[in-house]
mmCIF file of C-alpha atoms and ligand atoms in Angstrom:
data_model
loop_
_atom_site.group_PDB
_atom_site.id
_atom_site.type_symbol
_atom_site.label_atom_id
_atom_site.label_comp_id
_atom_site.label_asym_id
_atom_site.label_seq_id
_atom_site.Cartn_x
_atom_site.Cartn_y
_atom_site.Cartn_z
ATOM 1 C CA MET A 1 -13.098 4.768 15.026
ATOM 2 C CA ASP A 2 -13.937 2.434 12.150
ATOM 3 C CA ILE A 3 -11.391 -0.367 12.305
ATOM 4 C CA GLY A 4 -12.853 -2.615 9.608
ATOM 5 C CA VAL A 5 -9.707 -2.753 7.471
ATOM 6 C CA ILE A 6 -6.377 -2.660 9.279
ATOM 7 C CA ALA A 7 -3.029 -2.700 7.474
ATOM 8 C CA VAL A 8 0.084 -3.604 9.457
ATOM 9 C CA ALA A 9 3.212 -2.240 7.814
ATOM 10 C CA ASN A 10 6.705 -0.922 8.318
ATOM 11 C CA GLN A 11 9.495 -0.818 5.771
ATOM 12 C CA LYS A 12 11.736 -2.406 8.376
ATOM 13 C CA GLY A 13 11.889 -6.165 8.726
ATOM 14 C CA GLY A 14 11.470 -8.134 11.924
ATOM 15 C CA VAL A 15 9.627 -5.461 13.909
ATOM 16 C CA GLY A 16 6.585 -7.636 14.667
ATOM 17 C CA LYS A 17 4.210 -6.954 11.768
ATOM 18 C CA THR A 18 3.095 -10.554 11.386
ATOM 19 C CA THR A 19 2.963 -11.124 15.154
ATOM 20 C CA LEU A 20 0.730 -8.079 15.626
ATOM 21 C CA ALA A 21 -1.409 -8.819 12.549
ATOM 22 C CA MET A 22 -2.073 -12.443 13.518
ATOM 23 C CA ASN A 23 -2.862 -11.803 17.171
ATOM 24 C CA MET A 24 -5.011 -8.777 16.333
ATOM 25 C CA ALA A 25 -6.939 -10.989 13.907
ATOM 26 C CA ALA A 26 -7.401 -13.614 16.621
ATOM 27 C CA GLY A 27 -8.656 -10.951 19.030
ATOM 28 C CA LEU A 28 -11.006 -9.496 16.416
ATOM 29 C CA THR A 29 -12.595 -12.897 15.700
ATOM 30 C CA ARG A 30 -13.944 -12.652 19.251
ATOM 31 C CA ARG A 31 -15.825 -9.508 18.296
ATOM 32 C CA GLY A 32 -16.976 -10.408 14.799
ATOM 33 C CA SER A 33 -15.805 -12.231 11.710
ATOM 34 C CA CYS A 34 -12.230 -11.579 10.634
ATOM 35 C CA ILE A 35 -9.889 -12.637 7.849
ATOM 36 C CA VAL A 36 -6.163 -12.032 7.296
ATOM 37 C CA VAL A 37 -4.899 -11.021 3.855
ATOM 38 C CA ASP A 38 -1.274 -12.088 3.492
ATOM 39 C CA ALA A 39 0.326 -9.425 1.297
ATOM 40 C CA ASP A 40 3.902 -10.483 2.048
ATOM 41 C CA PRO A 41 5.539 -12.632 -0.663
ATOM 42 C CA GLN A 42 7.425 -14.376 2.198
ATOM 43 C CA ARG A 43 3.994 -15.746 3.179
ATOM 44 C CA SER A 44 4.744 -15.851 6.909
ATOM 45 C CA ALA A 45 1.092 -15.413 7.909
ATOM 46 C CA THR A 46 0.107 -18.320 5.679
ATOM 47 C CA MET A 47 2.919 -20.490 7.033
ATOM 48 C CA TRP A 48 1.873 -19.597 10.581
ATOM 49 C CA THR A 49 -1.510 -21.253 10.101
ATOM 50 C CA GLU A 50 0.117 -24.250 8.423
ATOM 51 C CA LEU A 51 1.864 -25.001 11.720
ATOM 52 C CA SER A 52 -1.360 -25.432 13.612
ATOM 53 C CA ASP A 53 -2.733 -28.858 14.351
ATOM 54 C CA SER A 54 -6.327 -29.873 13.899
ATOM 55 C CA LEU A 55 -6.986 -29.682 17.629
ATOM 56 C CA ARG A 56 -6.009 -26.046 17.819
ATOM 57 C CA GLU A 57 -6.541 -24.284 14.551
ATOM 58 C CA PHE A 58 -5.691 -20.669 14.066
ATOM 59 C CA PRO A 59 -8.946 -18.791 14.806
ATOM 60 C CA ALA A 60 -9.000 -16.742 11.580
ATOM 61 C CA LYS A 61 -8.634 -17.703 7.940
ATOM 62 C CA VAL A 62 -5.578 -16.416 6.049
ATOM 63 C CA VAL A 63 -5.754 -15.826 2.294
ATOM 64 C CA PRO A 64 -2.975 -14.680 -0.025
ATOM 65 C CA ALA A 65 -3.269 -11.204 -1.490
ATOM 66 C CA GLU A 66 -4.435 -11.239 -5.087
ATOM 67 C CA ASP A 67 -3.009 -9.068 -7.865
ATOM 68 C CA GLU A 68 -6.013 -6.792 -7.582
ATOM 69 C CA ILE A 69 -5.890 -6.490 -3.814
ATOM 70 C CA LYS A 70 -8.275 -3.534 -3.671
ATOM 71 C CA LYS A 71 -10.979 -5.459 -5.463
ATOM 72 C CA GLN A 72 -10.251 -8.467 -3.236
ATOM 73 C CA ILE A 73 -10.658 -6.434 -0.057
ATOM 74 C CA ILE A 74 -13.874 -4.776 -1.235
ATOM 75 C CA GLN A 75 -15.217 -8.269 -1.939
ATOM 76 C CA LEU A 76 -14.081 -9.563 1.474
ATOM 77 C CA GLN A 77 -15.763 -6.595 3.176
ATOM 78 C CA THR A 78 -19.129 -8.003 2.113
ATOM 79 C CA GLU A 79 -18.349 -11.178 4.068
ATOM 80 C CA PHE A 80 -16.192 -10.144 7.029
ATOM 81 C CA ASP A 81 -16.471 -7.520 9.755
ATOM 82 C CA TYR A 82 -12.704 -7.137 10.025
ATOM 83 C CA ILE A 83 -9.840 -7.545 7.571
ATOM 84 C CA VAL A 84 -6.219 -7.459 8.697
ATOM 85 C CA ILE A 85 -3.536 -7.057 6.033
ATOM 86 C CA ASP A 86 -0.010 -8.273 6.812
ATOM 87 C CA CYS A 87 2.304 -6.203 4.603
ATOM 88 C CA PRO A 88 5.851 -6.996 3.452
ATOM 89 C CA PRO A 89 8.844 -5.118 4.932
ATOM 90 C CA GLU A 90 8.828 -2.514 2.172
ATOM 91 C CA ILE A 91 6.234 -0.049 1.092
ATOM 92 C CA LYS A 92 7.104 0.528 -2.505
ATOM 93 C CA SER A 93 5.292 -2.574 -3.651
ATOM 94 C CA ASP A 94 2.096 -1.809 -5.507
ATOM 95 C CA SER A 95 0.155 -4.217 -3.329
ATOM 96 C CA THR A 96 1.127 -2.419 -0.099
ATOM 97 C CA ILE A 97 0.179 0.978 -1.484
ATOM 98 C CA SER A 98 -3.111 -0.332 -2.884
ATOM 99 C CA ALA A 99 -3.888 -2.064 0.409
ATOM 100 C CA MET A 100 -3.407 1.190 2.255
ATOM 101 C CA GLU A 101 -5.633 3.059 -0.145
ATOM 102 C CA ILE A 102 -8.648 1.332 1.310
ATOM 103 C CA SER A 103 -7.554 0.679 4.886
ATOM 104 C CA GLN A 104 -9.086 2.619 7.745
ATOM 105 C CA VAL A 105 -6.180 2.015 10.070
ATOM 106 C CA LEU A 106 -2.445 1.678 9.536
ATOM 107 C CA LEU A 107 -0.481 0.126 12.394
ATOM 108 C CA ILE A 108 3.287 0.513 12.356
ATOM 109 C CA PRO A 109 5.093 -1.714 14.848
ATOM 110 C CA LEU A 110 8.287 -0.146 16.134
ATOM 111 C CA LEU A 111 10.995 -1.580 18.375
ATOM 112 C CA PRO A 112 12.154 0.742 21.147
ATOM 113 C CA SER A 113 15.820 0.602 20.161
ATOM 114 C CA PRO A 114 17.813 3.673 19.160
ATOM 115 C CA MET A 115 18.370 2.286 15.669
ATOM 116 C CA ASP A 116 14.696 1.706 15.139
ATOM 117 C CA LEU A 117 13.748 5.094 16.489
ATOM 118 C CA TRP A 118 16.254 6.717 14.148
ATOM 119 C CA SER A 119 14.477 5.056 11.270
ATOM 120 C CA SER A 120 11.284 6.783 12.348
ATOM 121 C CA THR A 121 11.875 9.700 9.994
ATOM 122 C CA ARG A 122 11.293 7.116 7.316
ATOM 123 C CA ILE A 123 8.057 6.241 9.067
ATOM 124 C CA GLU A 124 6.954 9.844 8.762
ATOM 125 C CA GLU A 125 7.697 9.608 5.052
ATOM 126 C CA LEU A 126 5.731 6.381 4.885
ATOM 127 C CA ILE A 127 2.724 8.033 6.475
ATOM 128 C CA LYS A 128 2.915 11.110 4.248
ATOM 129 C CA ARG A 129 2.987 8.844 1.269
ATOM 130 C CA VAL A 130 0.055 6.802 2.504
ATOM 131 C CA GLN A 131 -1.956 9.917 3.261
ATOM 132 C CA GLN A 132 -1.465 11.065 -0.314
ATOM 133 C CA VAL A 133 -3.386 8.034 -1.526
ATOM 134 C CA ASN A 134 -5.718 7.831 1.491
ATOM 135 C CA PRO A 135 -6.192 11.122 3.378
ATOM 136 C CA THR A 136 -8.622 9.602 5.884
ATOM 137 C CA ILE A 137 -6.438 6.715 7.116
ATOM 138 C CA SER A 138 -5.572 6.742 10.832
ATOM 139 C CA ALA A 139 -1.928 5.801 11.334
ATOM 140 C CA PHE A 140 -0.378 4.773 14.646
ATOM 141 C CA VAL A 141 2.960 3.492 15.836
ATOM 142 C CA VAL A 142 2.646 0.434 18.097
ATOM 143 C CA LEU A 143 5.640 -0.121 20.327
ATOM 144 C CA ASN A 144 6.614 -3.768 20.355
ATOM 145 C CA GLN A 145 8.942 -5.932 22.429
ATOM 146 C CA ILE A 146 8.953 -3.579 25.409
ATOM 147 C CA GLU A 147 10.773 -5.204 28.306
ATOM 148 C CA PRO A 148 7.975 -5.964 30.790
ATOM 149 C CA ARG A 149 9.824 -5.110 33.952
ATOM 150 C CA SER A 150 12.135 -2.316 32.887
ATOM 151 C CA ALA A 151 10.957 1.227 32.448
ATOM 152 C CA MET A 152 11.584 2.767 29.076
ATOM 153 C CA SER A 153 14.622 4.990 29.216
ATOM 154 C CA ARG A 154 14.026 8.698 29.342
ATOM 155 C CA GLY A 155 16.021 9.078 26.162
ATOM 156 C CA MET A 156 13.634 6.716 24.456
ATOM 157 C CA ASP A 157 10.574 8.582 25.703
ATOM 158 C CA GLY A 158 12.079 11.855 24.511
ATOM 159 C CA ALA A 159 12.865 10.392 21.108
ATOM 160 C CA LEU A 160 9.306 9.120 20.830
ATOM 161 C CA GLN A 161 7.866 12.528 21.565
ATOM 162 C CA GLU A 162 9.844 13.932 18.673
ATOM 163 C CA ILE A 163 8.194 11.578 16.241
ATOM 164 C CA ASP A 164 5.380 13.384 14.585
ATOM 165 C CA ILE A 165 3.146 10.308 14.525
ATOM 166 C CA PRO A 166 0.572 9.195 17.070
ATOM 167 C CA VAL A 167 1.887 6.383 19.262
ATOM 168 C CA LEU A 168 -0.718 4.044 20.774
ATOM 169 C CA ARG A 169 -0.832 4.214 24.534
ATOM 170 C CA HIS A 170 -0.972 0.427 24.793
ATOM 171 C CA ARG A 171 2.076 -1.572 23.783
ATOM 172 C CA LEU A 172 3.222 -5.127 23.346
ATOM 173 C CA SER A 173 5.795 -6.432 25.774
ATOM 174 C CA ARG A 174 8.490 -8.905 24.920
ATOM 175 C CA ARG A 175 6.940 -12.196 25.936
ATOM 176 C CA ALA A 176 7.698 -15.818 25.219
ATOM 177 C CA SER A 177 3.998 -16.390 24.547
ATOM 178 C CA TYR A 178 4.160 -14.369 21.311
ATOM 179 C CA ARG A 179 6.882 -16.677 20.042
ATOM 180 C CA THR A 180 5.155 -19.797 21.325
ATOM 181 C CA ALA A 181 1.933 -18.850 19.543
ATOM 182 C CA ALA A 182 3.827 -18.485 16.249
ATOM 183 C CA LEU A 183 5.654 -21.781 16.776
ATOM 184 C CA GLU A 184 2.431 -23.609 17.566
ATOM 185 C CA GLY A 185 0.440 -21.971 14.770
ATOM 186 C CA CYS A 186 -2.081 -20.470 17.150
ATOM 187 C CA SER A 187 -2.655 -17.093 18.775
ATOM 188 C CA VAL A 188 -1.892 -15.933 22.298
ATOM 189 C CA TYR A 189 -5.626 -16.365 23.023
ATOM 190 C CA ASP A 190 -5.252 -20.098 22.461
ATOM 191 C CA LEU A 191 -2.457 -20.621 24.987
ATOM 192 C CA GLY A 192 -4.569 -20.624 28.131
ATOM 193 C CA TYR A 193 -2.956 -19.015 31.136
ATOM 194 C CA ARG A 194 0.392 -18.896 29.287
ATOM 195 C CA GLY A 195 -1.086 -16.366 26.888
ATOM 196 C CA GLN A 196 -3.303 -14.469 29.256
ATOM 197 C CA VAL A 197 -1.242 -11.323 29.738
ATOM 198 C CA ALA A 198 -0.373 -11.153 26.047
ATOM 199 C CA SER A 199 -4.014 -11.515 25.003
ATOM 200 C CA GLU A 200 -4.910 -8.686 27.384
ATOM 201 C CA GLU A 201 -2.304 -6.546 25.636
ATOM 202 C CA ILE A 202 -3.907 -7.266 22.273
ATOM 203 C CA ASP A 203 -7.409 -6.604 23.652
ATOM 204 C CA ASN A 204 -6.214 -3.272 25.015
ATOM 205 C CA ILE A 205 -4.889 -2.263 21.614
ATOM 206 C CA ILE A 206 -8.157 -3.236 19.922
ATOM 207 C CA ASP A 207 -10.143 -1.306 22.558
ATOM 208 C CA GLU A 208 -7.920 1.745 22.187
ATOM 209 C CA LEU A 209 -8.462 1.733 18.425
ATOM 210 C CA ALA A 210 -12.167 0.977 18.551
ATOM 211 C CA GLN A 211 -13.100 3.621 21.076
HETATM 212 N N1 ATP B 1 6.265 -8.915 21.583
HETATM 213 C C1 ATP B 1 7.087 -9.908 21.234
HETATM 214 N N2 ATP B 1 7.643 -10.695 22.182
HETATM 215 C C2 ATP B 1 8.492 -11.691 21.845
HETATM 216 N N3 ATP B 1 8.840 -11.991 20.575
HETATM 217 C C3 ATP B 1 8.310 -11.256 19.580
HETATM 218 C C4 ATP B 1 7.401 -10.183 19.840
HETATM 219 N N4 ATP B 1 7.046 -9.633 18.651
HETATM 220 C C5 ATP B 1 7.696 -10.330 17.705
HETATM 221 N N5 ATP B 1 8.451 -11.291 18.240
HETATM 222 C C6 ATP B 1 9.340 -12.227 17.501
HETATM 223 O O1 ATP B 1 10.208 -11.433 16.694
HETATM 224 C C7 ATP B 1 10.410 -12.041 15.420
HETATM 225 C C8 ATP B 1 9.972 -11.097 14.309
HETATM 226 O O2 ATP B 1 8.562 -10.897 14.407
HETATM 227 P P1 ATP B 1 7.642 -10.871 13.109
HETATM 228 O O3 ATP B 1 7.936 -12.026 12.214
HETATM 229 O O4 ATP B 1 6.253 -10.701 13.575
HETATM 230 O O5 ATP B 1 8.163 -9.529 12.427
HETATM 231 P P2 ATP B 1 7.849 -8.983 10.950
HETATM 232 O O6 ATP B 1 7.940 -7.509 11.040
HETATM 233 O O7 ATP B 1 6.590 -9.570 10.442
HETATM 234 O O8 ATP B 1 9.072 -9.575 10.121
HETATM 235 P P3 ATP B 1 9.231 -9.556 8.514
HETATM 236 O O9 ATP B 1 9.678 -8.167 8.177
HETATM 237 O O10 ATP B 1 10.274 -10.581 8.245
HETATM 238 O O11 ATP B 1 7.888 -9.865 7.914
HETATM 239 C C9 ATP B 1 9.638 -13.344 15.465
HETATM 240 O O12 ATP B 1 10.507 -14.365 15.855
HETATM 241 C C10 ATP B 1 8.580 -13.120 16.544
HETATM 242 O O13 ATP B 1 8.172 -14.324 17.174
HETATM 243 MG MG1 MG B 2 6.134 -10.513 8.641
#
């Protein structure tokens, strides 16, 4: 699958959009050139890189989304192999919709809690809406903050099967290293052995998408 332009979005806040976007970008810089477009007015992706020190800089550049984001991305495509767009926790904004118009992949982080799964009907609406403007986009739910050592409840698995959206086989566990990377302005790839398992999780997601 072509994964050149990846949008990370969910109308819900705090589900791991920026965490996934930033670590995916770090993983993609190991396979080619990559840039993050920060489309969230909260500017969390931009602030993330501002926390890094000169010894350990964030491996990808982050630029703010411009008013004409589509034009901006087409321009960036001439320079970068991969573009990751961190979207705000709402989808009605013009910039989010325009970003999705030219993305190849839409990743929707989802927490495996009942409340978040109940909101998944809204995710189906989100995808329908996106597919109206971009019929060829590939959309996937990415489960985030899975407890590493506890199996997902059967109820949760059942609820997931009812969602009419592809769910990536690989998931992100709840790990301190994801928080540490954000606090230190780096990615899980830059944490040495502390980030090893997490960076394998990100690599697995990239491989699953790229295959
Ligand atoms: N897999 C994980 N393991 C541990 N902590 C995580 C994980 N994913 C996200 N977090 C933490 O959860 C919080 C929310 O994550 P994040 O900021 O990425 O979500 P978001 O969807 O971008 O939020 P917003 O809607 O505000 O933009 C952060 O403190 C982040 O460090
Ligand atoms: Mg965010």
